XYZ file of N, CA and C in Angstrom:
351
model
N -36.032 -63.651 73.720
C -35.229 -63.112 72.636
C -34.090 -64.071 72.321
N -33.660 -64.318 73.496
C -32.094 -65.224 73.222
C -32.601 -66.779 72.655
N -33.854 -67.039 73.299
C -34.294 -68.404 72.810
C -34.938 -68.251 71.119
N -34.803 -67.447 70.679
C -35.823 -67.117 69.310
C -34.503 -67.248 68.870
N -33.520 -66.538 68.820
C -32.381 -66.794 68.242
C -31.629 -68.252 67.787
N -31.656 -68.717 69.138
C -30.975 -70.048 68.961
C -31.844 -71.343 68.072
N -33.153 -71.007 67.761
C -34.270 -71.550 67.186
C -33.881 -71.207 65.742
N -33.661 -70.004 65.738
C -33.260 -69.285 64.088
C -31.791 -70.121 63.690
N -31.045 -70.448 64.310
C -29.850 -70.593 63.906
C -30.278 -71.919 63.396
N -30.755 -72.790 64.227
C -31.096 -74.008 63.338
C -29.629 -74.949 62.429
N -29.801 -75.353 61.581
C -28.926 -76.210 60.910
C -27.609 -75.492 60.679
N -27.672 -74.167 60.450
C -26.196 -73.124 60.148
C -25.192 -73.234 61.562
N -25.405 -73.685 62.852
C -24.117 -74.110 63.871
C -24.289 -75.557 63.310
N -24.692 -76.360 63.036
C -24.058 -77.918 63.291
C -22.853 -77.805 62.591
N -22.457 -77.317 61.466
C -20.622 -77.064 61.479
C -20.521 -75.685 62.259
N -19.634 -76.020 63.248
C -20.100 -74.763 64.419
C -18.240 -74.250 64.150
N -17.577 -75.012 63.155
C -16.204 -74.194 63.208
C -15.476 -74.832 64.504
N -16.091 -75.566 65.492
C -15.313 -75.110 66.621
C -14.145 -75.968 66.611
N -13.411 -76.687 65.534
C -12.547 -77.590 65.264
C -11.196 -76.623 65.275
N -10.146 -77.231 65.692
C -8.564 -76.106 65.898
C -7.978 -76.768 64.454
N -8.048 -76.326 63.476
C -7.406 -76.987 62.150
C -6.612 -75.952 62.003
N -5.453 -76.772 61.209
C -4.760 -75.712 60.902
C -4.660 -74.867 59.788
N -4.394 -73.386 60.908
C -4.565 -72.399 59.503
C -3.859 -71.353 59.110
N -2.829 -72.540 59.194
C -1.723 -72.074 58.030
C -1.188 -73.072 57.514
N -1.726 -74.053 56.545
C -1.391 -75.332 55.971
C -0.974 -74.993 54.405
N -0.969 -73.781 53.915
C -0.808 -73.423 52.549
C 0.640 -74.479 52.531
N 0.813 -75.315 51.468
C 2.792 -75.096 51.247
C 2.337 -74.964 49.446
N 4.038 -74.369 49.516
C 4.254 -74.170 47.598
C 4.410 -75.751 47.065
N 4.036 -75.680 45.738
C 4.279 -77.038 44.639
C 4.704 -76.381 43.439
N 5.498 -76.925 42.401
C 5.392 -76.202 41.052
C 4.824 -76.956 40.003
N 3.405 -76.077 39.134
C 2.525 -76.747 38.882
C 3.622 -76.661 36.892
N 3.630 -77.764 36.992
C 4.164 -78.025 35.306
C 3.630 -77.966 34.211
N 2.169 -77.954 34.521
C 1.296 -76.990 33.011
C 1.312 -75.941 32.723
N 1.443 -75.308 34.166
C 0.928 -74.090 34.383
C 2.373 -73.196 34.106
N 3.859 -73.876 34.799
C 5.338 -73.564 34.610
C 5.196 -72.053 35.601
N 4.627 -72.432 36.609
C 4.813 -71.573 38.149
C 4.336 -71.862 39.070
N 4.699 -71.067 40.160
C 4.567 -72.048 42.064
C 3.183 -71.617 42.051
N 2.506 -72.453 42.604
C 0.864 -72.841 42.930
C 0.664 -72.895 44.559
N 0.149 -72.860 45.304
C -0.160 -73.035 46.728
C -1.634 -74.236 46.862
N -0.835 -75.061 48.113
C -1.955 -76.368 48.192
C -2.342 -76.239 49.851
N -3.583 -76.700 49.781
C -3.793 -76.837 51.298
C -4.848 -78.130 51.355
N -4.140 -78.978 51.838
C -4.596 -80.247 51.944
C -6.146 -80.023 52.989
N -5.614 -79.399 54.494
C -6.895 -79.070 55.086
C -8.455 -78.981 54.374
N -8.169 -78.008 52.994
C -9.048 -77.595 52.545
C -9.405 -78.094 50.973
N -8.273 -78.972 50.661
C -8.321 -79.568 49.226
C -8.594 -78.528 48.104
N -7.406 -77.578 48.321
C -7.598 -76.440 47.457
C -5.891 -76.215 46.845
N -6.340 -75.151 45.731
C -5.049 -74.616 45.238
C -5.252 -73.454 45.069
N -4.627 -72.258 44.892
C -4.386 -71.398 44.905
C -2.916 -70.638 44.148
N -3.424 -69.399 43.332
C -2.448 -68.655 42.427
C -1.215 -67.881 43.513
N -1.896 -67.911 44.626
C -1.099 -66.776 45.421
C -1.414 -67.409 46.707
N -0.447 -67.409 47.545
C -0.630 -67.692 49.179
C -1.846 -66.904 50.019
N -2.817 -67.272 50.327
C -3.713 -66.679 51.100
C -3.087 -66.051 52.534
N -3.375 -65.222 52.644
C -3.053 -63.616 54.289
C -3.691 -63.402 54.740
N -5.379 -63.729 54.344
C -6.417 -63.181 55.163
C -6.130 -61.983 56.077
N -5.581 -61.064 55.936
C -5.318 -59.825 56.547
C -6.570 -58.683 56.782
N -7.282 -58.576 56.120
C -8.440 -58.056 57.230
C -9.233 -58.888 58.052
N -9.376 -60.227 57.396
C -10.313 -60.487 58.677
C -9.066 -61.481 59.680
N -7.831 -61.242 59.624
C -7.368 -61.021 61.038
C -7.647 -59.973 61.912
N -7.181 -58.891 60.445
C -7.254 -57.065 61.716
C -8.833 -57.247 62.537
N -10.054 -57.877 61.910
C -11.127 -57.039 62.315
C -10.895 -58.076 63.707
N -10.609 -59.218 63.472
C -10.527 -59.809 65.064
C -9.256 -59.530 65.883
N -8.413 -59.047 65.682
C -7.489 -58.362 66.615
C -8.068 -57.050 67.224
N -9.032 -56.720 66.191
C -9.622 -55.378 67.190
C -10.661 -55.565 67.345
N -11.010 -57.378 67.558
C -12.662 -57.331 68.438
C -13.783 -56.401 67.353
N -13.869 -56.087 66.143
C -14.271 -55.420 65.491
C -15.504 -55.718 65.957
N -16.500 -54.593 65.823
C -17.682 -54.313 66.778
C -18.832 -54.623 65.428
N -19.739 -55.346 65.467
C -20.638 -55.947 64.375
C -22.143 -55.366 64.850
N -23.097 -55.268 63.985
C -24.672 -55.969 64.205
C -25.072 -56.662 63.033
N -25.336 -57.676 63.938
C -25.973 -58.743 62.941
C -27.562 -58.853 62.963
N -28.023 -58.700 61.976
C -29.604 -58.684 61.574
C -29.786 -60.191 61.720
N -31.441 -60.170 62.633
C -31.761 -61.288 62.554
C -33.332 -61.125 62.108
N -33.510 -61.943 60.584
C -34.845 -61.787 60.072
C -36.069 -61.859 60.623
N -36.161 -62.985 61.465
C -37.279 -63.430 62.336
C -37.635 -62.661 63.148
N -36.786 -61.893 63.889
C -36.757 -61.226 65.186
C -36.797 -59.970 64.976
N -36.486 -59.405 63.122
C -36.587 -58.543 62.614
C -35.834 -56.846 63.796
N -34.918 -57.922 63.987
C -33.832 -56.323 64.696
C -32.650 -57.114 64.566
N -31.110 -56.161 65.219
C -30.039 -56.521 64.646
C -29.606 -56.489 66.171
N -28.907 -58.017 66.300
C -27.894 -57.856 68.031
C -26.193 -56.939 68.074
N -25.982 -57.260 68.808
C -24.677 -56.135 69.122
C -23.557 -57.179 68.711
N -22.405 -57.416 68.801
C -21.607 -58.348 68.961
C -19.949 -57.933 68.668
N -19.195 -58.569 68.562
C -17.851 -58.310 68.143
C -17.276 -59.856 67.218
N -16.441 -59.786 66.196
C -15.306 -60.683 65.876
C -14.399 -60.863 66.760
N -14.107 -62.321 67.197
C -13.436 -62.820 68.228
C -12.494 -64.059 67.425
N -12.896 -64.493 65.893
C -12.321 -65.220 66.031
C -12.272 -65.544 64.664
N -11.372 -65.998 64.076
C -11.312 -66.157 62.428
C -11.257 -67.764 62.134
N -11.841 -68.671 61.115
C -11.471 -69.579 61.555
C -11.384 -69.962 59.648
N -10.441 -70.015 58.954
C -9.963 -69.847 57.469
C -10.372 -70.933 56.830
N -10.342 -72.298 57.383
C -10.250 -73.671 56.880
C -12.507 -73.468 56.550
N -12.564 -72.944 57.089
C -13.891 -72.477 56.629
C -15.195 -71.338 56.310
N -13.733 -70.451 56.133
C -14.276 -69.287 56.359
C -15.540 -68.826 57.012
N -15.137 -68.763 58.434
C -16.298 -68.069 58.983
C -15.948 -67.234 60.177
N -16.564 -66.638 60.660
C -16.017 -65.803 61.895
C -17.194 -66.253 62.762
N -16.309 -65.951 64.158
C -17.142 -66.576 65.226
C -17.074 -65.104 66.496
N -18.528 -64.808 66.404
C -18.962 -63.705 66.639
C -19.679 -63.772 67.943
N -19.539 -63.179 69.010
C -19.369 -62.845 70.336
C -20.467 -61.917 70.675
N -21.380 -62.096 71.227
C -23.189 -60.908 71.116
C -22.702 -60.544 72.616
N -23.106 -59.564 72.738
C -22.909 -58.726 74.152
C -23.937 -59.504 75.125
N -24.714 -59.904 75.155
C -25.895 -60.935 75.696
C -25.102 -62.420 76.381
N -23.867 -62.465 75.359
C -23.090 -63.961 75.603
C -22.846 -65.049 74.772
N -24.001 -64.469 74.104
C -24.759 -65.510 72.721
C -23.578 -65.824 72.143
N -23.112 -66.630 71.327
C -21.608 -67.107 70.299
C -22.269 -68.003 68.880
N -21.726 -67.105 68.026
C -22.468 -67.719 66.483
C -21.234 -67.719 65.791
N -21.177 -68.758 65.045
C -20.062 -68.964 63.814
C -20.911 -68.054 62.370
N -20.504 -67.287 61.550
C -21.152 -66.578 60.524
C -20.211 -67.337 59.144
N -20.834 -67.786 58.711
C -19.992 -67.915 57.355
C -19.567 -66.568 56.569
N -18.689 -66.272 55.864
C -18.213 -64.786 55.392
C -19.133 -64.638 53.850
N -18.783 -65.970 53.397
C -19.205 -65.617 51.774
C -21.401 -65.970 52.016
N -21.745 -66.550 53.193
C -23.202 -66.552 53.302
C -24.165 -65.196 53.558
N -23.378 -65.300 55.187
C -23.701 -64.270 56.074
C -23.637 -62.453 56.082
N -22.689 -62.411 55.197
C -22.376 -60.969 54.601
C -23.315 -59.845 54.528
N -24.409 -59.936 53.995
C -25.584 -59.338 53.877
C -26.441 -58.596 55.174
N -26.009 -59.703 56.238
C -26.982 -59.669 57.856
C -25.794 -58.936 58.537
N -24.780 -58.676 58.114
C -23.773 -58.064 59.203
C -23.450 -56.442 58.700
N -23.348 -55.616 59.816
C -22.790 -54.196 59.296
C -21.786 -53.457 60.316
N -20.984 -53.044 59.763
C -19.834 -52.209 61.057
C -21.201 -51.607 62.191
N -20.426 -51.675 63.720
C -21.450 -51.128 64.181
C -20.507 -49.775 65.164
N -19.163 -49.663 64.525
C -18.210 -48.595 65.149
C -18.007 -47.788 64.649
């Protein structure tokens, strides 16, 4: 089971997240076309209307939020928890009761995951 898994994951860990970037690199600029403060994050070569908070998917990893993640191949869903938020690429890095550890992208993975509390 655990080896069918790690077969499935395939190319989706080689960016495995496991990099410590920082994530809280937002700073303000004032954008002069626009004639208001803009937010930049070099980390991520982005801008932004409003400072990013990511505030739920801190909460769901402050409370270990309890997941199942569907796996197609194997056609059942493992147990797991959020352990870990990681912003500079949005993904969460998800903790299987087995031991197993998967990075999920948020805007990919969405679909395969469901509250399991």
């Amino acid at each position: 089971m655990r080896r069918t898994r790690m077969r499935q994951r395939g190319a989706a860990d080689q960016d495995s997240a496991s990099d410590e970037p920082s994530e809280d690199d937002w700073e303000p600029f004032w954008d002069e076309a626009a004639g208001a403060q803009r937010w930049y994050s070099a980390a991520r070569d982005a801008t932004s209307l409003r400072r990013p908070q990511w505030a739920l998917e801190r909460r769901l990893v402050a409370e270990q939020a309890p997941v199942l993640v569907y796996w197609p191949l194997s056609r059942r869903s493992f147990q797991g928890r959020f352990v870990r938020w990681v912003p500079s690429k949005l993904k969460f890095k998800v903790e299987y009761d087995d031991g197993d550890v998967e990075y999920l992208a948020a805007h990919q993975d969405h679909k395969r995951v469901q509250a399991a509390g």
